[in-house]
């Protein structure tokens, strides 16, 4: 008997066109799937002593489109919805993959982890992960030799560096990421609706943040505490409704550097 917390090793896949799907009770396509693609058992299952389990693989996980500049964009393939983890390659057909398109992984309801090389120049983060309700982390993976990266990640949260200003903004917070989060030093903006409907319970806002946009944390029903890191000299603007419908919020202490506070569409300058 194997409980639902069992983990089996994941085999190495040398064929770049295939992705490990999971361990199965048999070789046929209708065989019972015992684990997901990370090796985690899907439910309790019983096997006789000495029983054999079988690795199954899938292709057509990603679809690539050649762009005018000779690089590729990527979206999900027909089998992406079967996986919990997807890794976007640095190259396809020996050419760089530079764009994660809009709706790239829309409604991939099993997806927990997405790994993206830091050579990707554009991620349509507003829609790329729409409907990924189990998504816990987006990891930006450093590529040897790449010195210019538009994106990075901290603890599974996606950050973007502006090509124009060089400012860093928190641009996507995974819907299923639970617990507390510390916004990294260097982040200057918390955008509109970036935390909307997420499971964050506590957030610490760094001294480099200068603006928290309207509805940034709207409907974060598990958010209980907001902490502003001590110190800092940069003026802070808190836009109207930034914490709208955060019904569990118990504690928020506004920092001395708060200079502009918008309430009910009225702007107040703090002295």
Short mmCIF file of N, CA and C in Angstrom, two decimals, residues 31-153:
data_model
loop_
_atom_site.label_atom_id
_atom_site.label_comp_id
_atom_site.label_asym_id
_atom_site.label_seq_id
_atom_site.Cartn_x
_atom_site.Cartn_y
_atom_site.Cartn_z
N UNK A 31 -4.20 2.84 -18.92
CA UNK A 31 -3.71 2.36 -17.61
C UNK A 31 -3.90 3.43 -16.54
N UNK A 32 -4.01 2.98 -15.30
CA UNK A 32 -4.19 3.92 -14.19
C UNK A 32 -2.92 4.75 -13.99
N UNK A 33 -3.09 6.07 -13.90
CA UNK A 33 -1.96 6.94 -13.61
C UNK A 33 -1.76 6.99 -12.10
N UNK A 34 -0.54 6.66 -11.66
CA UNK A 34 -0.24 6.56 -10.24
C UNK A 34 0.37 7.84 -9.68
N UNK A 35 1.19 8.54 -10.49
CA UNK A 35 1.82 9.78 -10.03
C UNK A 35 1.66 10.87 -11.09
N UNK A 36 1.93 12.11 -10.67
CA UNK A 36 1.99 13.20 -11.65
C UNK A 36 3.39 13.28 -12.23
N UNK A 37 3.66 14.31 -13.00
CA UNK A 37 4.94 14.42 -13.68
C UNK A 37 6.09 14.77 -12.75
N UNK A 38 5.79 15.10 -11.48
CA UNK A 38 6.84 15.34 -10.49
C UNK A 38 7.14 14.09 -9.66
N UNK A 39 6.38 13.01 -9.92
CA UNK A 39 6.56 11.77 -9.17
C UNK A 39 5.70 11.65 -7.94
N UNK A 40 4.83 12.63 -7.68
CA UNK A 40 3.95 12.61 -6.51
C UNK A 40 2.73 11.74 -6.78
N UNK A 41 2.42 10.84 -5.85
CA UNK A 41 1.27 9.96 -6.04
C UNK A 41 -0.01 10.78 -6.05
N UNK A 42 -0.92 10.41 -6.95
CA UNK A 42 -2.16 11.14 -7.12
C UNK A 42 -3.20 10.76 -6.08
N UNK A 43 -3.13 9.53 -5.59
CA UNK A 43 -4.06 9.04 -4.58
C UNK A 43 -3.46 7.77 -3.99
N UNK A 44 -3.96 7.29 -2.87
CA UNK A 44 -3.45 6.02 -2.34
C UNK A 44 -3.67 4.90 -3.34
N UNK A 45 -2.66 4.05 -3.50
CA UNK A 45 -2.82 2.92 -4.41
C UNK A 45 -2.04 1.72 -3.87
N UNK A 46 -2.48 0.53 -4.26
CA UNK A 46 -1.89 -0.71 -3.76
C UNK A 46 -1.25 -1.47 -4.91
N UNK A 47 -0.05 -1.98 -4.68
CA UNK A 47 0.64 -2.82 -5.65
C UNK A 47 1.16 -4.07 -4.95
N UNK A 48 1.17 -5.16 -5.68
CA UNK A 48 1.74 -6.38 -5.14
C UNK A 48 3.26 -6.23 -5.05
N UNK A 49 3.86 -6.97 -4.12
CA UNK A 49 5.31 -6.92 -3.97
C UNK A 49 5.98 -7.30 -5.28
N UNK A 50 6.95 -6.48 -5.70
CA UNK A 50 7.67 -6.74 -6.95
C UNK A 50 6.95 -6.23 -8.19
N UNK A 51 5.84 -5.52 -8.01
CA UNK A 51 5.10 -5.01 -9.17
C UNK A 51 5.94 -3.97 -9.92
N UNK A 52 5.67 -3.84 -11.19
CA UNK A 52 6.37 -2.90 -12.06
C UNK A 52 5.47 -1.71 -12.38
N UNK A 53 6.05 -0.51 -12.32
CA UNK A 53 5.33 0.68 -12.78
C UNK A 53 6.00 1.17 -14.04
N UNK A 54 5.25 1.89 -14.86
CA UNK A 54 5.71 2.24 -16.20
C UNK A 54 5.70 3.75 -16.40
N UNK A 55 6.79 4.26 -16.96
CA UNK A 55 6.89 5.68 -17.27
C UNK A 55 6.15 5.97 -18.56
N UNK A 56 5.30 7.00 -18.52
CA UNK A 56 4.61 7.46 -19.72
C UNK A 56 5.11 8.87 -20.07
N UNK A 57 5.13 9.16 -21.35
CA UNK A 57 5.63 10.45 -21.83
C UNK A 57 4.60 11.07 -22.78
N UNK A 58 4.68 12.40 -22.90
CA UNK A 58 3.83 13.09 -23.86
C UNK A 58 4.68 14.06 -24.68
N UNK A 59 4.20 14.35 -25.87
CA UNK A 59 4.80 15.39 -26.70
C UNK A 59 3.75 16.49 -26.87
N UNK A 60 4.02 17.43 -27.72
CA UNK A 60 3.08 18.55 -27.98
C UNK A 60 2.72 19.30 -26.70
N UNK A 61 3.73 19.54 -25.87
CA UNK A 61 3.53 20.31 -24.65
C UNK A 61 3.56 21.80 -24.94
N UNK A 62 4.42 22.21 -25.87
CA UNK A 62 4.56 23.62 -26.22
C UNK A 62 4.42 23.80 -27.73
N UNK A 63 3.90 24.96 -28.11
CA UNK A 63 3.78 25.31 -29.53
C UNK A 63 4.58 26.59 -29.77
N UNK A 64 5.40 26.58 -30.80
CA UNK A 64 6.29 27.71 -31.09
C UNK A 64 5.90 28.37 -32.41
N UNK A 65 6.03 29.69 -32.45
CA UNK A 65 5.74 30.47 -33.65
C UNK A 65 6.95 31.32 -34.00
N UNK A 66 7.39 31.24 -35.25
CA UNK A 66 8.54 32.02 -35.70
C UNK A 66 8.13 33.48 -35.88
N UNK A 67 8.89 34.39 -35.28
CA UNK A 67 8.61 35.82 -35.35
C UNK A 67 9.44 36.48 -36.44
N UNK A 68 9.09 37.72 -36.76
CA UNK A 68 9.77 38.44 -37.83
C UNK A 68 11.26 38.66 -37.56
N UNK A 69 11.62 38.73 -36.27
CA UNK A 69 13.03 38.96 -35.95
C UNK A 69 13.85 37.69 -35.92
N UNK A 70 13.24 36.56 -36.30
CA UNK A 70 13.97 35.30 -36.36
C UNK A 70 14.00 34.53 -35.06
N UNK A 71 13.32 35.03 -34.03
CA UNK A 71 13.20 34.30 -32.76
C UNK A 71 11.81 33.67 -32.67
N UNK A 72 11.55 32.96 -31.59
CA UNK A 72 10.28 32.26 -31.44
C UNK A 72 9.48 32.77 -30.25
N UNK A 73 8.17 32.75 -30.40
CA UNK A 73 7.26 32.91 -29.27
C UNK A 73 6.72 31.53 -28.90
N UNK A 74 6.16 31.42 -27.69
CA UNK A 74 5.70 30.12 -27.21
C UNK A 74 4.35 30.25 -26.53
N UNK A 75 3.51 29.23 -26.74
CA UNK A 75 2.26 29.06 -26.01
C UNK A 75 2.13 27.57 -25.69
N UNK A 76 1.10 27.22 -24.97
CA UNK A 76 0.89 25.82 -24.61
C UNK A 76 0.58 24.98 -25.84
N UNK A 77 0.96 23.70 -25.78
CA UNK A 77 0.56 22.74 -26.77
C UNK A 77 -0.66 21.95 -26.30
N UNK A 78 -1.06 20.99 -27.09
CA UNK A 78 -2.30 20.27 -26.80
C UNK A 78 -2.23 19.43 -25.53
N UNK A 79 -1.03 19.09 -25.07
CA UNK A 79 -0.90 18.25 -23.88
C UNK A 79 -0.42 19.01 -22.64
N UNK A 80 -0.32 20.32 -22.73
CA UNK A 80 0.17 21.11 -21.59
C UNK A 80 -0.73 20.98 -20.37
N UNK A 81 -2.03 20.82 -20.59
CA UNK A 81 -2.97 20.76 -19.47
C UNK A 81 -2.83 19.49 -18.64
N UNK A 82 -2.02 18.53 -19.09
CA UNK A 82 -1.83 17.29 -18.35
C UNK A 82 -0.71 17.38 -17.32
N UNK A 83 0.04 18.48 -17.35
CA UNK A 83 1.26 18.57 -16.56
C UNK A 83 1.12 19.53 -15.38
N UNK A 84 1.94 19.29 -14.34
CA UNK A 84 2.01 20.20 -13.21
C UNK A 84 3.22 21.13 -13.31
N UNK A 85 4.19 20.77 -14.14
CA UNK A 85 5.40 21.57 -14.28
C UNK A 85 5.78 21.67 -15.75
N UNK A 86 6.09 22.89 -16.19
CA UNK A 86 6.50 23.11 -17.58
C UNK A 86 7.75 23.97 -17.60
N UNK A 87 8.72 23.58 -18.40
CA UNK A 87 9.94 24.35 -18.58
C UNK A 87 10.04 24.82 -20.02
N UNK A 88 10.15 26.12 -20.20
CA UNK A 88 10.31 26.70 -21.53
C UNK A 88 11.79 26.64 -21.90
N UNK A 89 12.13 26.14 -23.07
CA UNK A 89 13.54 26.03 -23.43
C UNK A 89 14.13 27.38 -23.83
N UNK A 90 15.44 27.47 -23.73
CA UNK A 90 16.14 28.69 -24.13
C UNK A 90 16.05 28.88 -25.65
N UNK A 91 16.11 27.76 -26.38
CA UNK A 91 16.08 27.83 -27.84
C UNK A 91 15.11 26.80 -28.40
N UNK A 92 14.70 27.03 -29.65
CA UNK A 92 13.89 26.07 -30.41
C UNK A 92 14.39 26.13 -31.85
N UNK A 93 14.67 24.97 -32.42
CA UNK A 93 15.27 24.92 -33.76
C UNK A 93 16.52 25.79 -33.85
N UNK A 94 17.29 25.77 -32.75
CA UNK A 94 18.56 26.50 -32.65
C UNK A 94 18.40 28.02 -32.68
N UNK A 95 17.18 28.53 -32.46
CA UNK A 95 16.94 29.96 -32.42
C UNK A 95 16.34 30.33 -31.06
N UNK A 96 16.60 31.54 -30.58
CA UNK A 96 16.15 31.91 -29.24
C UNK A 96 14.62 31.94 -29.12
N UNK A 97 14.14 31.54 -27.95
CA UNK A 97 12.73 31.72 -27.58
C UNK A 97 12.68 33.00 -26.75
N UNK A 98 11.99 34.03 -27.26
CA UNK A 98 12.06 35.36 -26.63
C UNK A 98 10.73 35.88 -26.10
N UNK A 99 9.60 35.24 -26.48
CA UNK A 99 8.30 35.78 -26.11
C UNK A 99 7.40 34.67 -25.55
N UNK A 100 6.78 34.95 -24.40
CA UNK A 100 5.69 34.13 -23.89
C UNK A 100 4.41 34.89 -24.20
N UNK A 101 3.64 34.38 -25.14
CA UNK A 101 2.50 35.12 -25.68
C UNK A 101 1.33 35.26 -24.70
N UNK A 102 0.42 36.15 -25.03
CA UNK A 102 -0.82 36.28 -24.28
C UNK A 102 -1.60 34.98 -24.30
N UNK A 103 -2.23 34.65 -23.17
CA UNK A 103 -3.00 33.41 -23.02
C UNK A 103 -2.13 32.16 -23.23
N UNK A 104 -0.84 32.29 -23.02
CA UNK A 104 0.08 31.19 -23.30
C UNK A 104 -0.30 29.91 -22.58
N UNK A 105 -0.68 30.01 -21.31
CA UNK A 105 -1.01 28.82 -20.52
C UNK A 105 -2.41 28.92 -19.94
N UNK A 106 -3.27 29.59 -20.63
CA UNK A 106 -4.63 29.82 -20.13
C UNK A 106 -5.32 28.49 -19.79
N UNK A 107 -5.90 28.47 -18.60
CA UNK A 107 -6.68 27.32 -18.11
C UNK A 107 -5.89 26.03 -18.01
N UNK A 108 -4.57 26.14 -17.78
CA UNK A 108 -3.79 24.95 -17.44
C UNK A 108 -4.00 24.71 -15.95
N UNK A 109 -5.09 24.05 -15.62
CA UNK A 109 -5.57 23.99 -14.24
C UNK A 109 -4.73 23.10 -13.34
N UNK A 110 -3.88 22.26 -13.90
CA UNK A 110 -3.01 21.42 -13.08
C UNK A 110 -1.64 22.06 -12.84
N UNK A 111 -1.35 23.10 -13.54
CA UNK A 111 0.00 23.68 -13.55
C UNK A 111 0.36 24.28 -12.19
N UNK A 112 1.51 23.84 -11.66
CA UNK A 112 2.00 24.32 -10.36
C UNK A 112 3.25 25.18 -10.55
N UNK A 113 4.12 24.77 -11.47
CA UNK A 113 5.41 25.43 -11.65
C UNK A 113 5.67 25.72 -13.12
N UNK A 114 6.15 26.95 -13.41
CA UNK A 114 6.61 27.30 -14.74
C UNK A 114 8.04 27.80 -14.63
N UNK A 115 8.94 27.23 -15.41
CA UNK A 115 10.34 27.65 -15.45
C UNK A 115 10.62 28.33 -16.78
N UNK A 116 11.18 29.53 -16.71
CA UNK A 116 11.40 30.35 -17.90
C UNK A 116 12.84 30.84 -17.91
N UNK A 117 13.57 30.70 -19.02
CA UNK A 117 14.96 31.19 -19.06
C UNK A 117 14.99 32.72 -19.05
N UNK A 118 16.03 33.29 -18.45
CA UNK A 118 16.09 34.75 -18.35
C UNK A 118 16.46 35.44 -19.66
N UNK A 119 16.55 34.65 -20.73
CA UNK A 119 16.76 35.22 -22.06
C UNK A 119 15.44 35.65 -22.71
N UNK A 120 14.31 35.25 -22.13
CA UNK A 120 13.00 35.68 -22.64
C UNK A 120 12.87 37.18 -22.41
N UNK A 121 12.47 37.89 -23.46
CA UNK A 121 12.42 39.35 -23.40
C UNK A 121 11.03 39.90 -23.11
N UNK A 122 9.98 39.12 -23.40
CA UNK A 122 8.61 39.62 -23.19
C UNK A 122 7.72 38.49 -22.68
N UNK A 123 7.06 38.73 -21.56
CA UNK A 123 6.05 37.82 -21.02
C UNK A 123 4.74 38.60 -20.91
N UNK A 124 3.72 38.14 -21.59
CA UNK A 124 2.41 38.81 -21.51
C UNK A 124 1.73 38.38 -20.22
N UNK A 125 2.26 38.91 -19.09
CA UNK A 125 1.89 38.39 -17.78
C UNK A 125 0.44 38.63 -17.42
N UNK A 126 -0.21 39.63 -18.04
CA UNK A 126 -1.60 39.92 -17.69
C UNK A 126 -2.53 38.78 -18.07
N UNK A 127 -2.19 38.03 -19.12
CA UNK A 127 -3.06 36.94 -19.56
C UNK A 127 -2.36 35.60 -19.71
N UNK A 128 -1.03 35.58 -19.68
CA UNK A 128 -0.30 34.35 -19.96
C UNK A 128 -0.67 33.21 -19.03
N UNK A 129 -1.02 33.53 -17.78
CA UNK A 129 -1.31 32.49 -16.79
C UNK A 129 -2.75 32.55 -16.30
N UNK A 130 -3.63 33.11 -17.10
CA UNK A 130 -5.04 33.21 -16.72
C UNK A 130 -5.64 31.82 -16.51
N UNK A 131 -6.38 31.66 -15.43
CA UNK A 131 -7.04 30.39 -15.15
C UNK A 131 -6.13 29.32 -14.58
N UNK A 132 -4.86 29.68 -14.28
CA UNK A 132 -3.93 28.71 -13.68
C UNK A 132 -4.11 28.76 -12.16
N UNK A 133 -5.19 28.19 -11.68
CA UNK A 133 -5.59 28.36 -10.29
C UNK A 133 -4.71 27.60 -9.30
N UNK A 134 -3.91 26.65 -9.78
CA UNK A 134 -3.01 25.92 -8.90
C UNK A 134 -1.57 26.39 -9.01
N UNK A 135 -1.33 27.41 -9.79
CA UNK A 135 0.03 27.87 -10.03
C UNK A 135 0.63 28.47 -8.76
N UNK A 136 1.77 27.93 -8.32
CA UNK A 136 2.42 28.35 -7.09
C UNK A 136 3.71 29.12 -7.33
N UNK A 137 4.36 28.89 -8.46
CA UNK A 137 5.64 29.55 -8.66
C UNK A 137 6.00 29.69 -10.14
N UNK A 138 6.57 30.84 -10.44
CA UNK A 138 7.20 31.08 -11.74
C UNK A 138 8.67 31.36 -11.45
N UNK A 139 9.53 30.54 -12.01
CA UNK A 139 10.96 30.66 -11.76
C UNK A 139 11.68 31.13 -13.02
N UNK A 140 12.41 32.22 -12.89
CA UNK A 140 13.25 32.70 -13.99
C UNK A 140 14.63 32.10 -13.80
N UNK A 141 15.06 31.31 -14.77
CA UNK A 141 16.28 30.54 -14.66
C UNK A 141 17.43 31.27 -15.35
N UNK A 142 18.52 31.57 -14.64
CA UNK A 142 19.67 32.24 -15.26
C UNK A 142 20.30 31.37 -16.36
N UNK A 143 20.68 32.01 -17.44
CA UNK A 143 21.34 31.33 -18.55
C UNK A 143 22.78 31.82 -18.60
N UNK A 144 23.70 30.90 -18.64
CA UNK A 144 25.13 31.25 -18.67
C UNK A 144 25.42 32.21 -19.83
N UNK A 145 26.11 33.28 -19.51
CA UNK A 145 26.52 34.23 -20.54
C UNK A 145 25.54 35.35 -20.80
N UNK A 146 24.31 35.22 -20.30
CA UNK A 146 23.32 36.28 -20.53
C UNK A 146 23.45 37.35 -19.45
N UNK A 147 23.81 38.56 -19.86
CA UNK A 147 24.05 39.65 -18.91
C UNK A 147 22.89 40.64 -18.85
N UNK A 148 21.96 40.53 -19.80
CA UNK A 148 20.81 41.45 -19.83
C UNK A 148 19.54 40.63 -19.67
N UNK A 149 18.84 40.83 -18.56
CA UNK A 149 17.61 40.08 -18.29
C UNK A 149 16.49 41.05 -17.96
N UNK A 150 15.38 40.94 -18.70
CA UNK A 150 14.21 41.78 -18.44
C UNK A 150 13.40 41.28 -17.26
N UNK A 151 13.55 39.99 -16.95
CA UNK A 151 12.73 39.39 -15.89
C UNK A 151 13.62 38.67 -14.88
N UNK A 152 13.11 38.60 -13.67
CA UNK A 152 13.73 37.81 -12.61
C UNK A 152 12.60 37.29 -11.73
N UNK A 153 12.94 36.49 -10.76
CA UNK A 153 11.92 35.99 -9.82
C UNK A 153 12.53 35.89 -8.43
#
